[in-house]
Short mmCIF file of C-alpha atoms in Angstrom, two decimals:
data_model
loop_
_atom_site.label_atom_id
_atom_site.label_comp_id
_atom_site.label_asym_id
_atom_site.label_seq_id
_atom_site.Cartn_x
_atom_site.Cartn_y
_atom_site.Cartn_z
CA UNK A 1 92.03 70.34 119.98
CA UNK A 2 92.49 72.39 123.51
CA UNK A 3 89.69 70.63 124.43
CA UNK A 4 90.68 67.02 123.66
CA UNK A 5 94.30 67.69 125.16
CA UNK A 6 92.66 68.76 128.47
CA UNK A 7 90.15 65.26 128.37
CA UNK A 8 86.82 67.22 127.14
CA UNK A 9 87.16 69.64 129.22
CA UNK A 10 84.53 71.98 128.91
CA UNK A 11 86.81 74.81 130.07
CA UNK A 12 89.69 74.69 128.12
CA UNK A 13 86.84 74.13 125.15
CA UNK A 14 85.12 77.76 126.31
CA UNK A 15 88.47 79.12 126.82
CA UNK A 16 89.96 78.77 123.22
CA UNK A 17 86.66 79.48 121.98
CA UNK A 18 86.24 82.75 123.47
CA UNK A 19 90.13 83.80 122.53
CA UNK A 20 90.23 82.36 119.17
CA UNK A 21 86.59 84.19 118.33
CA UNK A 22 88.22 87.40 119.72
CA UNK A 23 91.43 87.15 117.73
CA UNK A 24 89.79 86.15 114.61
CA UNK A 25 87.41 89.06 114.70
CA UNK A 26 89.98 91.37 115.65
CA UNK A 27 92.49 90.61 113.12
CA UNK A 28 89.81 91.04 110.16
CA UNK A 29 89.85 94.83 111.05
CA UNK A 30 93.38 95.29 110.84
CA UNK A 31 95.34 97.44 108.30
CA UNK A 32 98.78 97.50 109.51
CA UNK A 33 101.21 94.86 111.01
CA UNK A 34 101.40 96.88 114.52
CA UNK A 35 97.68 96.31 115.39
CA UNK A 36 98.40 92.60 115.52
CA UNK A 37 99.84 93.77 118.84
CA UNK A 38 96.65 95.58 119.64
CA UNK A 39 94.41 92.24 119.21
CA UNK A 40 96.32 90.13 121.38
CA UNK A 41 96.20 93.10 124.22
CA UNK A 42 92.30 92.90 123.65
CA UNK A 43 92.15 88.82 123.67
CA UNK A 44 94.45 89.12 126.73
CA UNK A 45 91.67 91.29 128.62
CA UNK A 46 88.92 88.99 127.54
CA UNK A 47 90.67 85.67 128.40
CA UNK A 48 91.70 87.34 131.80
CA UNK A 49 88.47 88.06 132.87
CA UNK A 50 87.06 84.50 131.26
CA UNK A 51 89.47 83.41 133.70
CA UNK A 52 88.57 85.42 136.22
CA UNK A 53 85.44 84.03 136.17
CA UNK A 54 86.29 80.41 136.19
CA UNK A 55 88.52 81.13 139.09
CA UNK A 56 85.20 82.58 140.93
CA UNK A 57 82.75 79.66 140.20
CA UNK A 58 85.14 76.87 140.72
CA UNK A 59 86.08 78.29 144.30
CA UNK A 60 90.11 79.51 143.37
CA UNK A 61 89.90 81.92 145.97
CA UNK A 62 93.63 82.20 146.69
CA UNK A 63 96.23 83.36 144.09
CA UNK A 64 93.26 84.27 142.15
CA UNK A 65 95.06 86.92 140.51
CA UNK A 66 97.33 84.62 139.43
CA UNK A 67 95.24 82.28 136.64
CA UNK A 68 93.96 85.94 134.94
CA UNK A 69 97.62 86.92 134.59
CA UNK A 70 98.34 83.83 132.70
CA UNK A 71 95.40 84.44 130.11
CA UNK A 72 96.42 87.87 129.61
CA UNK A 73 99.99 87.06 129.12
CA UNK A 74 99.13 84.41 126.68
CA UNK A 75 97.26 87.22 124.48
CA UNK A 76 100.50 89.10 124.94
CA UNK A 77 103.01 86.59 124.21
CA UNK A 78 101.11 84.92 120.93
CA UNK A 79 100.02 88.30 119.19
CA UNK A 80 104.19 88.98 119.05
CA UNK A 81 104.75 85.27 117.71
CA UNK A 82 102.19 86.26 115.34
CA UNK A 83 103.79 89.26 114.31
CA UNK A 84 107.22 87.95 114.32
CA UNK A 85 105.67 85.44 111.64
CA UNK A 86 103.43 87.04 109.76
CA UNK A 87 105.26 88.28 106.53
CA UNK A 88 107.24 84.31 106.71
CA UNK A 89 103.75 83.09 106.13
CA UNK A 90 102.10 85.48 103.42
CA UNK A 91 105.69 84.32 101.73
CA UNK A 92 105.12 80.87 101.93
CA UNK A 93 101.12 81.04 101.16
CA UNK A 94 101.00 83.71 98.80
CA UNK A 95 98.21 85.28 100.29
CA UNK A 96 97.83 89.02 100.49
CA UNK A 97 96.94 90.77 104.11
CA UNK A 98 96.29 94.79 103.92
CA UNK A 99 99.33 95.05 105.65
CA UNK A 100 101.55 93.82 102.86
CA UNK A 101 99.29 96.06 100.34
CA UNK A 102 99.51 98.83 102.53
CA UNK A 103 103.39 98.46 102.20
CA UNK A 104 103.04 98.48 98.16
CA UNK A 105 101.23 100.89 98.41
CA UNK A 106 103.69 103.41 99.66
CA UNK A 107 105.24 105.93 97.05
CA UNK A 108 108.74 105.02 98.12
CA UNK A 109 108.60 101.48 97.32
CA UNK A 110 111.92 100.82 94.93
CA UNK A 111 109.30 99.72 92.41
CA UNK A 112 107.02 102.61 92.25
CA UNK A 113 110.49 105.17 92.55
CA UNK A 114 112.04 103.11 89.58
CA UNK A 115 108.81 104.03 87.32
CA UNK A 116 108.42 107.90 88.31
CA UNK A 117 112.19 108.08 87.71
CA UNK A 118 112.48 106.22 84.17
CA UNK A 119 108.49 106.21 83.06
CA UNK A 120 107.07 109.42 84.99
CA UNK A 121 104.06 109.71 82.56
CA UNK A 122 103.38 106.27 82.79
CA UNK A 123 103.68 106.76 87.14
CA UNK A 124 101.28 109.84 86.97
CA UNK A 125 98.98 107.89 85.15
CA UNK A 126 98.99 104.96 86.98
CA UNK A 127 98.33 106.73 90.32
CA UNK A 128 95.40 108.41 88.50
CA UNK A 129 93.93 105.10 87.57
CA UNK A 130 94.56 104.09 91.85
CA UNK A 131 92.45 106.95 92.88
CA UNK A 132 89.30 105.83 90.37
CA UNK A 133 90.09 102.28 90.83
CA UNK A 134 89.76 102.38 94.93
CA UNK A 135 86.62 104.93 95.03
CA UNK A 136 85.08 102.61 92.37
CA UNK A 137 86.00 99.14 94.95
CA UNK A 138 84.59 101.15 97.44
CA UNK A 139 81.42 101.93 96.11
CA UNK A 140 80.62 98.62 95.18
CA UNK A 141 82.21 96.58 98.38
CA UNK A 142 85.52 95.41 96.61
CA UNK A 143 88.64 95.65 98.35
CA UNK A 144 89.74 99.34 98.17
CA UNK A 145 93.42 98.58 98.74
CA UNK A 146 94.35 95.97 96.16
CA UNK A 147 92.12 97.82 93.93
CA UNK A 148 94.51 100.98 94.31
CA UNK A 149 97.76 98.95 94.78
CA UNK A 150 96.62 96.82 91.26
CA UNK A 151 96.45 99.94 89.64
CA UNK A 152 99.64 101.54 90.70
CA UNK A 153 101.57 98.49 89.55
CA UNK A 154 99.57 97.68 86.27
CA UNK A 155 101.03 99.13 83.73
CA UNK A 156 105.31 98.37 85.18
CA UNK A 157 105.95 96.51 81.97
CA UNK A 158 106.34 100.02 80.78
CA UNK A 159 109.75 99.95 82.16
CA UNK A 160 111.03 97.81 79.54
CA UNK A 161 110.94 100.99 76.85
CA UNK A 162 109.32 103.49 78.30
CA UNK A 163 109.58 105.60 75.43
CA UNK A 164 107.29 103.68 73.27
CA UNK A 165 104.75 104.57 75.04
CA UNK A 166 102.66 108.07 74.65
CA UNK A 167 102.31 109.07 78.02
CA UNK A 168 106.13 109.21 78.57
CA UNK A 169 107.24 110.91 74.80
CA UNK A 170 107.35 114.33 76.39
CA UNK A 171 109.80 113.34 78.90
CA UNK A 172 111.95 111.91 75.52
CA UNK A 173 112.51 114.75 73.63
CA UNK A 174 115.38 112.66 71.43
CA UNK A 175 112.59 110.28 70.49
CA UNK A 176 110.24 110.34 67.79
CA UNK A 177 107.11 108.25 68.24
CA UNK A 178 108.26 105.27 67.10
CA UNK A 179 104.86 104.25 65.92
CA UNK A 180 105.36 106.72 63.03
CA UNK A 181 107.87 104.77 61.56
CA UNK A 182 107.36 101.01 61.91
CA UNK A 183 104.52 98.49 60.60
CA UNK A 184 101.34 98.40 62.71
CA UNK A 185 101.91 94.64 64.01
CA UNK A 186 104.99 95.85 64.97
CA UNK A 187 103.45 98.36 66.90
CA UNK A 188 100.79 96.64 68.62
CA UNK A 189 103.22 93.82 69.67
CA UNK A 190 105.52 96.80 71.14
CA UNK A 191 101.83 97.97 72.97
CA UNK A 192 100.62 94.49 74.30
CA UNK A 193 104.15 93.12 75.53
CA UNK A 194 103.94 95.40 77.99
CA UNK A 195 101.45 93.14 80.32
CA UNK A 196 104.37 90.10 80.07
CA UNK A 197 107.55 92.44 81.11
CA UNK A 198 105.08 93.74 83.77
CA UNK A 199 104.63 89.76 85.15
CA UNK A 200 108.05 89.30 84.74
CA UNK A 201 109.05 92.72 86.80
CA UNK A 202 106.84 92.12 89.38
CA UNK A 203 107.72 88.44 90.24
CA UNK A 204 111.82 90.11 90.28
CA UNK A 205 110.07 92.14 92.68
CA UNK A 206 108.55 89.88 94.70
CA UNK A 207 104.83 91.21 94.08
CA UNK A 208 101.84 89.35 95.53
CA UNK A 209 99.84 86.66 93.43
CA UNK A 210 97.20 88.94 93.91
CA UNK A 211 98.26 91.85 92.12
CA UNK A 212 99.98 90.24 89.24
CA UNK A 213 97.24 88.69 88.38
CA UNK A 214 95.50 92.78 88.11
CA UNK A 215 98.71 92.87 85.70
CA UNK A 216 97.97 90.03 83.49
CA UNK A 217 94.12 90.68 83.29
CA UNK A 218 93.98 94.59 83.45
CA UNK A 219 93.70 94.82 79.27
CA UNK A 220 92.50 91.25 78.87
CA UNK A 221 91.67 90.53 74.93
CA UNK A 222 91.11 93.92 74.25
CA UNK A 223 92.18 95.20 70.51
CA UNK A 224 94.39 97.48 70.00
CA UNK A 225 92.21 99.07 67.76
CA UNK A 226 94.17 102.00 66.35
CA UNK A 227 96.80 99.98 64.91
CA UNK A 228 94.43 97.24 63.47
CA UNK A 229 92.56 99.72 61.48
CA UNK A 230 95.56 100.95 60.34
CA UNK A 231 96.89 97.73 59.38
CA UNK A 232 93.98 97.00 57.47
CA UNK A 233 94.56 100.85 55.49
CA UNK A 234 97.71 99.48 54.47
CA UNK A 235 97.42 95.86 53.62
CA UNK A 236 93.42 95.07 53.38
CA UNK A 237 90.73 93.84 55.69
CA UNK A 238 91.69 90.10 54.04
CA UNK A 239 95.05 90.46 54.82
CA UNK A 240 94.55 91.21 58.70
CA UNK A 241 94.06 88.72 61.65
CA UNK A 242 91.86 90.62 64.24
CA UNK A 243 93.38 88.15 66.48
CA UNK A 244 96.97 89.51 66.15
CA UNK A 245 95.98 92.81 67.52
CA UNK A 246 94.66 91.66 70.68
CA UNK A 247 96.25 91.32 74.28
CA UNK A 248 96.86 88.01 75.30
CA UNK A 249 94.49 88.18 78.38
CA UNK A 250 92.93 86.63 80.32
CA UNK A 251 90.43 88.76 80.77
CA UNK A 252 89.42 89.99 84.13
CA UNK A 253 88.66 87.04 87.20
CA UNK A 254 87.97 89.47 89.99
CA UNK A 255 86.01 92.67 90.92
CA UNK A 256 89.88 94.52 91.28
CA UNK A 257 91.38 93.89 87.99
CA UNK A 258 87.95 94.60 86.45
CA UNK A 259 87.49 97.83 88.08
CA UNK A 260 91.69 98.39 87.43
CA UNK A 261 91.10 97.43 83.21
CA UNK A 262 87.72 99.81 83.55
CA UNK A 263 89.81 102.64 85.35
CA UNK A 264 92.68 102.47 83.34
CA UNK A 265 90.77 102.75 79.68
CA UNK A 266 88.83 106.07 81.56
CA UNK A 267 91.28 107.44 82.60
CA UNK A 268 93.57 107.43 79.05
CA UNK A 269 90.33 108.75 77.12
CA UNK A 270 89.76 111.44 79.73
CA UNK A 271 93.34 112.60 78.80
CA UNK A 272 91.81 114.14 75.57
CA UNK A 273 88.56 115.40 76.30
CA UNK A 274 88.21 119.09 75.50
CA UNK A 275 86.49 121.36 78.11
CA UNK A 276 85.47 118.22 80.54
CA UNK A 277 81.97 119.24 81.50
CA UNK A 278 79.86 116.47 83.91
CA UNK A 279 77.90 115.82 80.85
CA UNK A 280 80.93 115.00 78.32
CA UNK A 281 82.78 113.26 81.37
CA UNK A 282 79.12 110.52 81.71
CA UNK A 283 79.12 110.57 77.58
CA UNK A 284 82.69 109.31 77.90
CA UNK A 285 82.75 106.77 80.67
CA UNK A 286 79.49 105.24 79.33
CA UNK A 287 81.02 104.80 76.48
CA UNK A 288 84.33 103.17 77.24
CA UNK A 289 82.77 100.97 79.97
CA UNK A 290 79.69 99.68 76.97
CA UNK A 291 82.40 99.03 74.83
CA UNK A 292 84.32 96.62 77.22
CA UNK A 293 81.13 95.13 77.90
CA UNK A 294 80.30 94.47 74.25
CA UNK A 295 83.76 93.38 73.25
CA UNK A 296 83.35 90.72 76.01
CA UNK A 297 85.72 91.74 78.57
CA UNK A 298 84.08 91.49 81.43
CA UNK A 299 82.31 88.07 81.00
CA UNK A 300 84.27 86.49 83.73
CA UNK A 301 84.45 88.89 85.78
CA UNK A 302 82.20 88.73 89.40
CA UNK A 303 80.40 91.84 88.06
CA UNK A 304 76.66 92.14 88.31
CA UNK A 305 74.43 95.20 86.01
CA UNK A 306 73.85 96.88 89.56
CA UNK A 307 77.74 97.27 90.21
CA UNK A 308 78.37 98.01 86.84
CA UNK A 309 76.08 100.97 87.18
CA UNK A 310 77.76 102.12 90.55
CA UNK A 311 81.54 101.65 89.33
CA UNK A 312 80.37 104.09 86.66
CA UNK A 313 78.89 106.60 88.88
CA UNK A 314 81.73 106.81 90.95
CA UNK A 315 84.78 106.97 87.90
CA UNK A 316 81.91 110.74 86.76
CA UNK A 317 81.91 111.62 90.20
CA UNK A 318 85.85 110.89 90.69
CA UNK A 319 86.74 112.51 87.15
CA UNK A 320 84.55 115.85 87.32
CA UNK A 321 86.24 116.43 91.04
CA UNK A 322 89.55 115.97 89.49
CA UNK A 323 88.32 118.75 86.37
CA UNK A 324 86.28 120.60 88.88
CA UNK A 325 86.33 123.95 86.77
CA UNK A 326 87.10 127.62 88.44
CA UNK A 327 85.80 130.87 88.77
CA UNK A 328 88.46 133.11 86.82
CA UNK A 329 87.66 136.43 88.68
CA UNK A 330 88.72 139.41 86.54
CA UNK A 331 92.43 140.56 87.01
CA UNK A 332 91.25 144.21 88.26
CA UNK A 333 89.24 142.82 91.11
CA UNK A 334 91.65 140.91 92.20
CA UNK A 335 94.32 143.84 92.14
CA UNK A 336 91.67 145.29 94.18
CA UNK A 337 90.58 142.48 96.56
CA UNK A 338 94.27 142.21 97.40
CA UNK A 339 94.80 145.89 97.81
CA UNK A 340 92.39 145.47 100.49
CA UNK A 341 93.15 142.45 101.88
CA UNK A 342 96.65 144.36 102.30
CA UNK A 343 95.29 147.31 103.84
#
């Protein structure tokens, strides 16, 4: 368009090109909003001495300083405009840069405060499930940082009663579990509404498309087993719709909420293993993730067998870091070792 303003000229044609490549390049490697700045300082260097050049072969041999200042300027001036506009346009396209994530993904967003204040074991959890989910995006090429920011916002429709929930019944003590005293369909519709509040918190909240769609699609169909075989105890296989003890999906669309719905079902089971060893820590991801696969949850997800395999390597490695066990050294020697140490 440069080129066709300027009548074909070749210049102005080279001259946006060169710029445009450079800022486009550039601004794929950035992470926060201030590096914008740091783009346009390198596509001002690189369109000054473009310049520079053009100056020298087309004879501009006075005030040749003076064309390179303009092209350096212009990196200046534009990489502000573009920072001034930035967050107006991931508004009004609904597109997600890692500068926004990187902004959710700070602890003291009000969001993230509001759940460790009123649904702390559901905001320990959920930060548990960001650390597998973004080493398991990593390992397979997925984006880290929605990965991560996904799971820390997941599971927000928790807010609605937190204390229907098990990971937040210790910080209750006045309530019961619930789920001792009411019907199971009861129960499981108190478990699955959780993914609707969560869309409806995090549009109040102004969350990207991008991770509410990791909060619609992080359980997708799955049953809510407990309560269906339950249900059936009480009132008969006949009598029970498998269908009314599922979530209400979708099921996972993208590499993120897949990796968030396999994180998140690891990470509760891991809550209950018993002397996590490496070898009980592969039995039980292996498990879960087989399960999802054979219950069809992953079918439209981007997922190939090879990724698969690698998102499950890295949840073992993640897990048997986080229940690395320790050397208990007998309380003598260390009476002694410190006697030492304090001699």
């Amino acid at each position: 368009l440069i080129s066709l303003i300027n009548g074909l000229s070749w210049a102005s044609f080279t001259y946006a090109l060169i710029g445009g490549s450079v800022a486009t390049l550039g601004i794929s490697f950035t992470h926060r909003r201030m590096e914008v700045l740091r783009v346009g300082f390198v596509v001002g260097i690189f369109s000054a001495l473009y310049l520079s050049a053009f100056g020298l072969v087309e004879g501009y041999q006075e005030k040749l300083w003076l064309i390179p200042s303009w092209g350096f300027l212009n990196g200046i001036l534009w990489s502000m405009v573009t920072f001034g506009i930035l967050p107006l346009l991931e508004n009004i396209s609904g597109m997600v840069t890692d500068a926004k994530l990187l902004e959710l993904s700070d602890i003291n967003h009000p969001l993230l405060q509001r759940l460790r204040r009123e649904a702390p074991g559901t905001f320990q959890s959920s930060l548990m499930v960001g650390i597998l989910a973004e080493a398991a995006a990593q390992a397979i090429g997925a984006n880290p940082l929605l990965a991560r920011v996904g799971a820390y916002y997941h599971d927000i429709g928790k807010l609605k009663n937190p204390q229907f929930y098990g990971e937040n019944l210790s910080f209750f003590p006045r309530f019961r579990n619930i789920h001792d005293r009411v019907n199971p369909n009861l129960s499981a519709l108190i478990l699955t509404s959780h993914v609707k509040e969560g869309i409806h918190i995090g549009k109040q909240y102004k969350l990207p498309q991008a991770v509410l769609d990791i909060i619609a699609q992080h359980h997708g169909t799955t049953l809510t087993s407990f309560f269906y075989e339950k249900a059936k105890e009480i009132k008969g296989k006949e009598e029970v719709r498998e269908e009314d003890f599922r979530y209400p999906g979708p099921k996972p669309m993208s590499k993120e909420a897949a990796i968030v719905m396999l994180a998140d079902a690891v990470e509760a089971a891991s809550r209950t293993l018993e002397n996590p060893t490496t070898s009980r820590i592969r039995n039980l991801v292996e498990r879960i993730i087989n399960e999802k696969i054979q219950d069809g949850q992953l079918y439209d997800a981007p997922l190939s067998l090879k990724e698969i395999d690698l998102i499950k390597e890295s949840f073992i490695r993640t897990l048997s870091s986080i229940f690395h066990t320790r050397v208990e050294y007998p309380q003598k020697n260390q009476g002694e070792k410190s006697d030492k140490g304090n001699s």
